[in-house]
Short mmCIF file of C-alpha atoms in Angstrom, two decimals:
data_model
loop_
_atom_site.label_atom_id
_atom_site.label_comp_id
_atom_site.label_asym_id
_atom_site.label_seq_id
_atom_site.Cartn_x
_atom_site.Cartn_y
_atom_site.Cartn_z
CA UNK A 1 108.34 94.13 101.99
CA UNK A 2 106.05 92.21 99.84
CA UNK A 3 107.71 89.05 99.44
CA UNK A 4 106.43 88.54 95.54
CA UNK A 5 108.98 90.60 93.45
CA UNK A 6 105.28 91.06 91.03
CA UNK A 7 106.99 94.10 89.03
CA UNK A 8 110.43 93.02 89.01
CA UNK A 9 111.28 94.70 86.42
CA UNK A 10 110.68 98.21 87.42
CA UNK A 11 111.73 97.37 91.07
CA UNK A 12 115.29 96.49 89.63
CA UNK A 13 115.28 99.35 87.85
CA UNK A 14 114.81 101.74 90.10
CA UNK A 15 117.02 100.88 93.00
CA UNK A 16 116.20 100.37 91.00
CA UNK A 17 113.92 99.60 92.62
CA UNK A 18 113.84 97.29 92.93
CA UNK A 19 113.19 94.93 93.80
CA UNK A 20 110.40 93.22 95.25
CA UNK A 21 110.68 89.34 96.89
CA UNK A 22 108.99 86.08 97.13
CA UNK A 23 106.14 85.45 98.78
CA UNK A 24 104.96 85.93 102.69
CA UNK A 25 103.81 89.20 103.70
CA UNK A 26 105.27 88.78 107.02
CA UNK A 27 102.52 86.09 108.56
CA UNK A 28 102.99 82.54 109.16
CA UNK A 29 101.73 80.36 106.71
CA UNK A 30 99.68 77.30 108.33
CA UNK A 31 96.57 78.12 110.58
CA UNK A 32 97.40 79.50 114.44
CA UNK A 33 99.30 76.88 116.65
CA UNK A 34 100.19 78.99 119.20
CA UNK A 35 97.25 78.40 121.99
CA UNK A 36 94.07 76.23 121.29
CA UNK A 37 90.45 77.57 121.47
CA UNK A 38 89.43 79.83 124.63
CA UNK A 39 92.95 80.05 126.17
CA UNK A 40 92.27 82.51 128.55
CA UNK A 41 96.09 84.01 128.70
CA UNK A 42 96.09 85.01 124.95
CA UNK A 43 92.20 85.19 124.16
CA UNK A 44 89.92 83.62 121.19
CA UNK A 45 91.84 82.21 118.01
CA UNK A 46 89.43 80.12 117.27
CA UNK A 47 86.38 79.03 119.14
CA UNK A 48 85.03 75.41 117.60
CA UNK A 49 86.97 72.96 115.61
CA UNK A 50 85.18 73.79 112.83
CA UNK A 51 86.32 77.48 112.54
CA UNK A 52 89.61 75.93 113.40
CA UNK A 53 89.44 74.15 110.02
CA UNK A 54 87.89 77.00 108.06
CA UNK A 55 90.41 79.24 109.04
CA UNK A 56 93.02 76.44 107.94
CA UNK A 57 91.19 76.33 104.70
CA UNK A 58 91.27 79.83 104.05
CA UNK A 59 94.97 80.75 105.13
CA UNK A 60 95.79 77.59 102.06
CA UNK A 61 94.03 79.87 99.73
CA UNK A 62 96.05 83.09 100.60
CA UNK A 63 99.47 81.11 100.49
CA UNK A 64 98.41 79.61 96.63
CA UNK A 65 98.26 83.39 95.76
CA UNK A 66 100.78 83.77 93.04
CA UNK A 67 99.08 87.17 91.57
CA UNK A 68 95.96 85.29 90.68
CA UNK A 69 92.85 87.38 91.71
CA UNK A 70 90.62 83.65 91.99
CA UNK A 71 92.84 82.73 94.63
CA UNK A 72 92.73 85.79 96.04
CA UNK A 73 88.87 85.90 96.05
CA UNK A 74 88.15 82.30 97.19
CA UNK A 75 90.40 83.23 100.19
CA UNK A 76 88.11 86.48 101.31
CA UNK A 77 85.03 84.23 100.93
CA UNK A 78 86.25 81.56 102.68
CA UNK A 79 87.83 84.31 105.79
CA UNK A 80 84.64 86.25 105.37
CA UNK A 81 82.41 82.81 106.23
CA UNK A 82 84.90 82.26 108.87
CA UNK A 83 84.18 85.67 110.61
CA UNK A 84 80.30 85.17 110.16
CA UNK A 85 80.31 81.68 111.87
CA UNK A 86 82.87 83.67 114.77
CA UNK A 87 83.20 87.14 115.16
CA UNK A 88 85.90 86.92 117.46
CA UNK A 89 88.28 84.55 116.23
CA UNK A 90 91.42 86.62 116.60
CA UNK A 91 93.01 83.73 113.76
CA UNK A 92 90.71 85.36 111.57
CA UNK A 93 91.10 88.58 112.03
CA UNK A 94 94.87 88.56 111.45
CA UNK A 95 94.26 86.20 108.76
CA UNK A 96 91.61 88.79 106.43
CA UNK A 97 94.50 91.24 107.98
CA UNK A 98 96.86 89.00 105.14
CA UNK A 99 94.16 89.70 102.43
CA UNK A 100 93.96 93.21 102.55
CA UNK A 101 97.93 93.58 102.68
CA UNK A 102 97.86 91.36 99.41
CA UNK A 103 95.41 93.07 97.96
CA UNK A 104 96.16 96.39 97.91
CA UNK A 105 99.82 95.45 96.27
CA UNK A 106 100.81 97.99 93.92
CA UNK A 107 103.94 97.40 92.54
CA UNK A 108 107.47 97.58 94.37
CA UNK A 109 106.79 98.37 97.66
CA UNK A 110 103.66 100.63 96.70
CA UNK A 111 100.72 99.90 98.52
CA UNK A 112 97.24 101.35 98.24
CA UNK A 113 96.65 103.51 101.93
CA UNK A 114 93.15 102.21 102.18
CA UNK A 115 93.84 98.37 102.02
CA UNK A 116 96.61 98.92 104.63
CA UNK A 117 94.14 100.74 107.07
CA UNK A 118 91.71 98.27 106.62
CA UNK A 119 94.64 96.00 107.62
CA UNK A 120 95.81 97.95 110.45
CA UNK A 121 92.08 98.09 111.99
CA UNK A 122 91.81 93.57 111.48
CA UNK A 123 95.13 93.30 113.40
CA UNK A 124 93.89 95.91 116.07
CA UNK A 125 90.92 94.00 116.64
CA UNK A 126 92.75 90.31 116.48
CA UNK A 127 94.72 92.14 119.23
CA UNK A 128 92.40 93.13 121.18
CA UNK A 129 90.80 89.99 121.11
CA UNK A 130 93.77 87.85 121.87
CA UNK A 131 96.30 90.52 123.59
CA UNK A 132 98.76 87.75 123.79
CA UNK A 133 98.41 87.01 120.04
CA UNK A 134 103.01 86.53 118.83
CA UNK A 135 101.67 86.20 115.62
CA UNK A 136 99.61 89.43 115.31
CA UNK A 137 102.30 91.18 116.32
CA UNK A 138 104.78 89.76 113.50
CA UNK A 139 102.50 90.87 110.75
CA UNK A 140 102.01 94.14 112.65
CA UNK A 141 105.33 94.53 112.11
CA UNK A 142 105.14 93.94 108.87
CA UNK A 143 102.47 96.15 108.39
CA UNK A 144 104.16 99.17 109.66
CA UNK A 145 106.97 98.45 108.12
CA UNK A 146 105.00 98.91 104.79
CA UNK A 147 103.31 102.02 105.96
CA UNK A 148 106.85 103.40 106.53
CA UNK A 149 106.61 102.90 110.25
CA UNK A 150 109.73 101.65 110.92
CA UNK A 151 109.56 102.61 114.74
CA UNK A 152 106.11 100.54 114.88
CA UNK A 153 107.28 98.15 113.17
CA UNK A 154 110.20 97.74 115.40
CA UNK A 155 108.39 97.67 118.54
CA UNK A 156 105.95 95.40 117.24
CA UNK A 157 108.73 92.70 116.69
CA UNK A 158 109.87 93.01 119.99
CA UNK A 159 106.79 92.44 121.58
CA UNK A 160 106.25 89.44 118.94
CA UNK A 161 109.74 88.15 120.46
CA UNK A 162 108.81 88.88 124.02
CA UNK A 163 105.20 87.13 124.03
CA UNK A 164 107.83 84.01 122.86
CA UNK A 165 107.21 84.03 119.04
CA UNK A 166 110.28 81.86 117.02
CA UNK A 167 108.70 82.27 113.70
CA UNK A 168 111.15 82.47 110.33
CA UNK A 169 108.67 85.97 109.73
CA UNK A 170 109.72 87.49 112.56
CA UNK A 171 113.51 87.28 111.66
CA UNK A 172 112.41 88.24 108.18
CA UNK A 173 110.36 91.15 109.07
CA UNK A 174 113.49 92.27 111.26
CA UNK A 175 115.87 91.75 108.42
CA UNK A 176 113.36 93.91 106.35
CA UNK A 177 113.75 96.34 108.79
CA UNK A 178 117.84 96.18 108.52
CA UNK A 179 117.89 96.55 104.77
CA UNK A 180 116.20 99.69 104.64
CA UNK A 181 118.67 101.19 107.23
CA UNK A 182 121.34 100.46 105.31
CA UNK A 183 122.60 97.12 107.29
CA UNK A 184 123.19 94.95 105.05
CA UNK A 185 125.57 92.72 106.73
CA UNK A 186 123.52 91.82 109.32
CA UNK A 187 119.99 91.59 106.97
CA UNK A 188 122.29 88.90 105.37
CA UNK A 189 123.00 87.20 107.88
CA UNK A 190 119.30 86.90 109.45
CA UNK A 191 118.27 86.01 105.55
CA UNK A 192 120.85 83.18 104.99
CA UNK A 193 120.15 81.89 108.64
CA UNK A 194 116.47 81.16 107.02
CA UNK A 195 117.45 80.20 104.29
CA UNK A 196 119.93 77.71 105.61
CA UNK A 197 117.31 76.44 107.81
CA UNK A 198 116.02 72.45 106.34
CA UNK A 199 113.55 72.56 108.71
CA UNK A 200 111.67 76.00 107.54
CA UNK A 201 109.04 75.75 105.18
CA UNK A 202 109.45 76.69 101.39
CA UNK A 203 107.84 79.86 101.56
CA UNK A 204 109.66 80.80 104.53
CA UNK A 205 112.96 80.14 102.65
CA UNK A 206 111.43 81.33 99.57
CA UNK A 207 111.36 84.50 101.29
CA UNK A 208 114.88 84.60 102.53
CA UNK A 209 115.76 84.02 99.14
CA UNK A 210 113.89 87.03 98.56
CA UNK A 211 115.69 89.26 100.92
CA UNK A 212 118.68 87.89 99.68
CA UNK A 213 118.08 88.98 96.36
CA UNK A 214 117.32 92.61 97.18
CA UNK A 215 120.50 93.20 99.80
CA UNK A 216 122.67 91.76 97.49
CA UNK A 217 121.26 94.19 94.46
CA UNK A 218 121.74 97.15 96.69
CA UNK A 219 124.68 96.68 97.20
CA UNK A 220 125.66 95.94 94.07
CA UNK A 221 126.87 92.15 93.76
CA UNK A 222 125.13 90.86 90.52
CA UNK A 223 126.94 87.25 91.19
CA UNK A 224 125.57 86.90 94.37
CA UNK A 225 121.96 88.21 92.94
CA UNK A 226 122.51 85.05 90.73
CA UNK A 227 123.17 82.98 92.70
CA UNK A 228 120.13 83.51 95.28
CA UNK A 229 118.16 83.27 92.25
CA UNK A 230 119.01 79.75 91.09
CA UNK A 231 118.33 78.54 95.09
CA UNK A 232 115.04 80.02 94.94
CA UNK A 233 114.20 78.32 91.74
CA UNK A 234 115.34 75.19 92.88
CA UNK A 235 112.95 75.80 95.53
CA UNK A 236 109.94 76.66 93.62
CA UNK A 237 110.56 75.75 90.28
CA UNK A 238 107.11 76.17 89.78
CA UNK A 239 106.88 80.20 90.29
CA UNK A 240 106.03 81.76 87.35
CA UNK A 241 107.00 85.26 89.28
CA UNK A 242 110.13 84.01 90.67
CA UNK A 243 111.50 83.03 86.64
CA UNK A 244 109.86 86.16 85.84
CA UNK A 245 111.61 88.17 88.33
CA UNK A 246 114.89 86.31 87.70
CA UNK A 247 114.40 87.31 84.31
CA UNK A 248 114.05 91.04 84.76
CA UNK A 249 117.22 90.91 86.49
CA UNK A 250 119.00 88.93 83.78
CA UNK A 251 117.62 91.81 81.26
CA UNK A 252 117.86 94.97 83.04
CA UNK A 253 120.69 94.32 85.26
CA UNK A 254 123.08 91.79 83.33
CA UNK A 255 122.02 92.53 79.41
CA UNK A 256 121.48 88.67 78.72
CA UNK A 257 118.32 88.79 76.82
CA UNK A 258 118.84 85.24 75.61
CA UNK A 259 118.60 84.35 78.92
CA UNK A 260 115.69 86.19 80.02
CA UNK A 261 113.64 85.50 77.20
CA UNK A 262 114.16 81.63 78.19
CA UNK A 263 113.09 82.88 81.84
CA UNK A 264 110.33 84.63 80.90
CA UNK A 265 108.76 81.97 78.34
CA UNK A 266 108.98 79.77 81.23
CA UNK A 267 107.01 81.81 83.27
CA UNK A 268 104.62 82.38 80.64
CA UNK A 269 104.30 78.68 80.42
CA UNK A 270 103.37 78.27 84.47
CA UNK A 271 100.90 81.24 84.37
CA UNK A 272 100.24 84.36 81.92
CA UNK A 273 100.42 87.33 83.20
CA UNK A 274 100.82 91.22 82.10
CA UNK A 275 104.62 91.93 83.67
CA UNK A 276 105.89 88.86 82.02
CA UNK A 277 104.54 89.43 78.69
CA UNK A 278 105.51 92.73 78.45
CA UNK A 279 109.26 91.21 79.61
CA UNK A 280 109.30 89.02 77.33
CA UNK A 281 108.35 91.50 74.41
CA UNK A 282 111.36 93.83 75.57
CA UNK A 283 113.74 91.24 75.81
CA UNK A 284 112.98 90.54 72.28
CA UNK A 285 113.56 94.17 71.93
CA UNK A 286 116.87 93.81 73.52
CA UNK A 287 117.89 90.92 71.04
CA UNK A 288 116.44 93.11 68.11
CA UNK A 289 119.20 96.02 69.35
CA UNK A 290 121.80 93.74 69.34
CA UNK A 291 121.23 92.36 65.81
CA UNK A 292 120.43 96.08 64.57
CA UNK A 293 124.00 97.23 66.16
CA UNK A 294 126.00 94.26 64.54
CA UNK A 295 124.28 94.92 61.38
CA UNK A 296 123.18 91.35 61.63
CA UNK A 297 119.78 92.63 59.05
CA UNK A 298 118.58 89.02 58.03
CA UNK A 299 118.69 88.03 61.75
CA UNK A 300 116.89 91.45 63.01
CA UNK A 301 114.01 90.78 60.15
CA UNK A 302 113.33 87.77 62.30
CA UNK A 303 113.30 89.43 65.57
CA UNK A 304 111.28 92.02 64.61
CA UNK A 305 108.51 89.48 63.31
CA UNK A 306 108.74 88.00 66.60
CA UNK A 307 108.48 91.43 68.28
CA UNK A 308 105.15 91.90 66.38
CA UNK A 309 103.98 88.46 67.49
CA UNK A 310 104.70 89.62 70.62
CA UNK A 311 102.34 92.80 71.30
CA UNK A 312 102.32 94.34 67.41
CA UNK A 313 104.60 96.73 69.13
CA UNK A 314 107.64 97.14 66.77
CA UNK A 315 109.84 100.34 68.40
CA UNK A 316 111.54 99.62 71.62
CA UNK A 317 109.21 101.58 73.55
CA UNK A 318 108.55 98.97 75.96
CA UNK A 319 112.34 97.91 76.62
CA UNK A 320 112.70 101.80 77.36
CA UNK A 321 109.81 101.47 80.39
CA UNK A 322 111.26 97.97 81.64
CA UNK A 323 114.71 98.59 82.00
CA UNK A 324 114.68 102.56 82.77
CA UNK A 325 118.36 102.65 83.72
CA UNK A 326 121.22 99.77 83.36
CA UNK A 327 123.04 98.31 80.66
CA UNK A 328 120.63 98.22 77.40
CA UNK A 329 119.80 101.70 77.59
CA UNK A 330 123.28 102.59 75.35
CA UNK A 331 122.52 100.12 73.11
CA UNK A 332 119.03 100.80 72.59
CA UNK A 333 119.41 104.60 71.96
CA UNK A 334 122.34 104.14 69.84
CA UNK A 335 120.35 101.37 67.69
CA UNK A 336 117.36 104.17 67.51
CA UNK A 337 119.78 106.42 65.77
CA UNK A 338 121.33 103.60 63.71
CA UNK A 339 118.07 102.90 62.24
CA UNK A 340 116.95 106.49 61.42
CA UNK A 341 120.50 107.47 60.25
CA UNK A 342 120.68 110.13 62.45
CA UNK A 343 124.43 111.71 63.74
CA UNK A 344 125.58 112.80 67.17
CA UNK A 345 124.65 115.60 68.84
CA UNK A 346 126.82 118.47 69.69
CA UNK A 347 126.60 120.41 72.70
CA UNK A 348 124.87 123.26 71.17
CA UNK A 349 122.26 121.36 69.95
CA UNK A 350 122.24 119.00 72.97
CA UNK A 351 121.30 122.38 75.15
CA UNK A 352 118.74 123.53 72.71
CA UNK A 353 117.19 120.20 72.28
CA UNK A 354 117.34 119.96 76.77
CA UNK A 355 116.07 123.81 76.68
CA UNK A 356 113.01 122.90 74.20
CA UNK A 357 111.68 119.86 76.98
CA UNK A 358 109.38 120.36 80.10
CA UNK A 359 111.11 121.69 83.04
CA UNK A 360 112.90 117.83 84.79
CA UNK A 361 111.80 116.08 81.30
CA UNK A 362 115.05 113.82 80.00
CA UNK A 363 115.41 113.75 76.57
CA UNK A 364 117.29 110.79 74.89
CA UNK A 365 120.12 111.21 72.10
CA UNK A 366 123.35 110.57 71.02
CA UNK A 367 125.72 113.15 72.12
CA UNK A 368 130.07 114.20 70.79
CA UNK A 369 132.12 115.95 72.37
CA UNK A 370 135.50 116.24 73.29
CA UNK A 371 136.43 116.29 77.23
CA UNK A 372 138.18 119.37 78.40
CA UNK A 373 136.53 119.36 82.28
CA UNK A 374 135.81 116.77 84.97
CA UNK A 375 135.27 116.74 88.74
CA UNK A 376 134.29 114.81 90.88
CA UNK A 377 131.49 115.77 94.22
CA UNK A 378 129.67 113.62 96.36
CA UNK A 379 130.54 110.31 94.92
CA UNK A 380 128.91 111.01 91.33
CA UNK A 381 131.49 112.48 87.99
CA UNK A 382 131.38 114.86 85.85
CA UNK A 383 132.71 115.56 81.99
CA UNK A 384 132.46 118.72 81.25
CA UNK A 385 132.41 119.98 77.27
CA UNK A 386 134.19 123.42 78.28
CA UNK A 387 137.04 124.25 81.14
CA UNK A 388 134.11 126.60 83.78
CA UNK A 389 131.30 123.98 84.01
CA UNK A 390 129.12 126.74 84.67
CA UNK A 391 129.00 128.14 81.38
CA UNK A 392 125.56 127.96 79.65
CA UNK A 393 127.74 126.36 76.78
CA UNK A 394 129.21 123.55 78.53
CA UNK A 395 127.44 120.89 78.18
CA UNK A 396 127.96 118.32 81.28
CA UNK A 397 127.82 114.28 81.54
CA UNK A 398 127.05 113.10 84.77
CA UNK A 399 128.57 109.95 86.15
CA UNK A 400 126.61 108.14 89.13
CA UNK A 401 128.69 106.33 91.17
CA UNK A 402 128.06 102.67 89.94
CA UNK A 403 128.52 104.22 86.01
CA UNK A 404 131.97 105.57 87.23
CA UNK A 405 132.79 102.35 88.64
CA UNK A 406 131.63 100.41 85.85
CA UNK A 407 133.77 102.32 83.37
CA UNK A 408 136.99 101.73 85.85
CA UNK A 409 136.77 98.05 85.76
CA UNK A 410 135.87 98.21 81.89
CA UNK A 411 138.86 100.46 80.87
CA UNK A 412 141.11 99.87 83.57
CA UNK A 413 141.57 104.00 84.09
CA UNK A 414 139.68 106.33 86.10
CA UNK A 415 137.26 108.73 83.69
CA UNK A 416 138.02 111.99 85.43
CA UNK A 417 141.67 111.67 84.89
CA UNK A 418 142.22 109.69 82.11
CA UNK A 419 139.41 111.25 79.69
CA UNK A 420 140.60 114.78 79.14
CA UNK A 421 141.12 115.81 76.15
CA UNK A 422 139.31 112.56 74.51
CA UNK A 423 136.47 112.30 72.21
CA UNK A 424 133.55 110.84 73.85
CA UNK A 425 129.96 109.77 72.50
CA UNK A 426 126.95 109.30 75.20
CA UNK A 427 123.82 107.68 74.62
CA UNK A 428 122.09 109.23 77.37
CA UNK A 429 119.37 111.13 78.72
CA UNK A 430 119.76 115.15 78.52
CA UNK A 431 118.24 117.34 80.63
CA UNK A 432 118.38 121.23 82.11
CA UNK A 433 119.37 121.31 85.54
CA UNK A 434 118.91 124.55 88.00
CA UNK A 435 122.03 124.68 90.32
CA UNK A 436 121.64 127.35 93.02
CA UNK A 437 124.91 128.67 94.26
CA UNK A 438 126.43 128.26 97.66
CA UNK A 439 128.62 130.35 100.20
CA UNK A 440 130.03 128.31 103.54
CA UNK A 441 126.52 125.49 102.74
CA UNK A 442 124.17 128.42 102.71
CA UNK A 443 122.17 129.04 99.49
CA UNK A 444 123.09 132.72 98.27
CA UNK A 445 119.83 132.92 96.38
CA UNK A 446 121.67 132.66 92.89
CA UNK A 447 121.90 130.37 90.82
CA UNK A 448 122.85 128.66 87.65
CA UNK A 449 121.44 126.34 84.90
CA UNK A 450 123.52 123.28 83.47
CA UNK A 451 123.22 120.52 80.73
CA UNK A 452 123.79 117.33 82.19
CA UNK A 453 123.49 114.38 80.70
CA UNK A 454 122.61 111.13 82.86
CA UNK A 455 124.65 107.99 82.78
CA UNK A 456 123.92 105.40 85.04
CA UNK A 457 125.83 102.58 83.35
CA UNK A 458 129.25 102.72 82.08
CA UNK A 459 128.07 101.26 78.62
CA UNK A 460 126.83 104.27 78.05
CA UNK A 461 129.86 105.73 77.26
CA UNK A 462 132.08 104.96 74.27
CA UNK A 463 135.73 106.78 73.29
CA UNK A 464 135.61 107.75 70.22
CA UNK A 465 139.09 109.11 70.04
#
């Protein structure tokens, strides 16, 4: 993964997505030690001294990069003079290999194709120059890994490991590998072994950090997620991604604006940049809802001047695109309808207002009802408006798995069984859903539509009655 968590935000999100996580992409970080100039087992890395120290030069440009595009662009000059004064030089091959990885980062773990083929084709020919090359092969890994190789990537690692490589990357690049399979015990462990390790470098444990961060999110321990957090930034207190990223978390996954907006200035303060500005805007948005809810108005005037200072952007339109699921997206629909004095939504008008949207459009609102249905299938719950859930009048809230959870540990009861016959209000996304009918796991060809409406946080949810 790309070890700079750039969009944090959205990453988190999504998994949010994520998340995105400190800084390596998968090579080592000081100039090739691994064989000196003209070794005949493992080919060219270098042929003079002097392209030696170039190359060293330029690899301390690509690991400055913190997002900046100067350090980005003195590093391609300096690897492009490198590969005029020695077209073979396997070092820098690999090395402009590094560049075009960074710079075709998206966002996440979204790449642009052509920057990793362009990659792909520098590590082919850093290969072929130096067959025996352990570090090629760890960034190969890497590389495919990106591409969504995982097979590649695999075998690349073990011929990193067999050619004798020890790097921290190759560990990392394999503990990549376990998260996305779903093994997140042992990604852990190969994470915390790096980041344990006094004698690794800070980016290496930077990046075990990193991985830390993301296993823990998936699987759902916040605490933890803290905690790697506060190690990495006593690593690099210096990162203005890493408090920006540790701020996105704070906002989107723990609601503590305060905090986050303290993150964020401090990143601001290191280095300004788009993600964190717009962070730090919906943060203030955040704070805004809060003040709006509690009818705090003197307190919210404030806020909203600060908003405006902020971007001129006064709605909470950008809070809405940073934190697309988690715990302020009650709070900030609920506030919406607050401030235009607008009442709940019934079913019926809940299903016209889903029928009137694009077909897979979610439209937000405030939505009553009382609960006379739930199930439960494949981990998610449902609430159901009317007994047969597959009446076009039912209207249906749908519980993922960490929502139903959520509510469990915040009520103490279980929301299928203990919310019949209650009154409950959703701020939610509504949508139309087609639901094609099945007979022994075969599609019959019919079907059904349903209202659902999507709650992904148990905060979401409020009894009424």
């Amino acid at each position: 993964m790309l070890r700079q968590f750039v969009v944090g935000i959205g990453a988190l999100a999504t998994l949010c997505a994520g998340l995105a996580l400190a800084s390596d992409l998968g090579a080592p970080i000081s100039a090739e030690p691994q064989s000196s100039a003209g070794d005949s087992s493992t080919g060219k890395l270098y042929t003079s001294p002097q392209t030696a120290e170039a190359l060293t030069r330029a690899l301390g440009s690509l690991d400055a990069w913190e997002g900046d595009s100067q350090d980005l662009s003195r590093a391609r000059r300096a690897l492009e003079d490198v590969l005029r004064r020695d077209p073979e030089s396997a070092g820098g091959h690999r090395a402009i290999a590094r560049y075009h990885i960074m710079r075709g980062y998206l966002s996440g773990e979204r790449y642009e194709p052509a920057a990793l083929d362009m990659a792909e084709r520098s590590l082919d020919k850093a290969i072929e120059l130096a067959p025996e090359y352990a570090d090629a092969y760890v960034l190969r890994g890497n590389l495919y890994y990106l591409m969504k190789r995982p097979a590649a990537a695999r075998q690349a690692l073990d011929k990193a490991e067999a050619l004798g490589s020890r790097s921290p990357w190759l560990y990392l690049n394999r503990a990549d590998l376990m998260q996305s399979e779903g093994r997140y015990d042992e990604a852990t462990a190969l994470y915390q072994s790096i980041a344990d390790k006094k004698t690794a470098s800070p980016k290496e444990r930077g990046a075990a950090y990193g991985g830390l961060i993301g296993v823990h999110y998936r699987a759902g321990r916040y605490d933890e997620v803290d905690r790697a957090y506060q190690a990495s930034l006593a690593l690099m207190p210096k990162s203005a991604w890493e408090h920006g990223n540790y701020a996105a978390f704070l906002l989107c996954s723990k609601d503590d604006y305060e905090a986050a907006i303290a993150q964020y200035r401090q990143a601001l303060a290191l280095m300004s940049y788009g993600a964190a500005r717009e962070g730090l805007q919906a943060s203030l948005q955040r704070k805004w809802v809060a003040q709006v809810l509690e009818g705090s108005d003197q307190e919210a005037l404030v806020t909203r001047s600060e908003m405006g200072a902020a971007s001129g952007d006064r709605s909470t339109a950008v809070l809405a695109d940073v934190c697309k699921v988690g715990p302020t997206v009650g709070p900030r629909i609920r506030a919406g309808y607050k401030v235009a004095s607008l009442k709940a939504l019934s079913p019926a008008e809940a299903i016209r207002l889903a029928a009137g949207a694009p077909e897979g459009e979610l439209v937000e609102g405030v939505f009553e009802f009382e609960v006379i249905g739930t199930g439960r299938d494949q981990g998610d719950t449902f609430l159901n408006s009317q007994a047969d859930y597959r009446d076009p009048a039912t209207l249906t809230v749908r519980m993922g798995r960490r929502a139903a959870d959520g509510f469990r540990a915040k009520y103490r009861f279980d929301p299928d069984l203990d919310l019949r016959g209650k009154r409950i209000q959703v701020a939610a996304g509504v949508m139309r859903v087609k639901i094609s009918m099945l007979k022994d796991g075969i599609r019959t060809g019919q079907f059904y539509y349903q209202t659902q409406v999507l709650v992904g946080d148990a905060s979401q949810i409020v009894v009424v009655e």
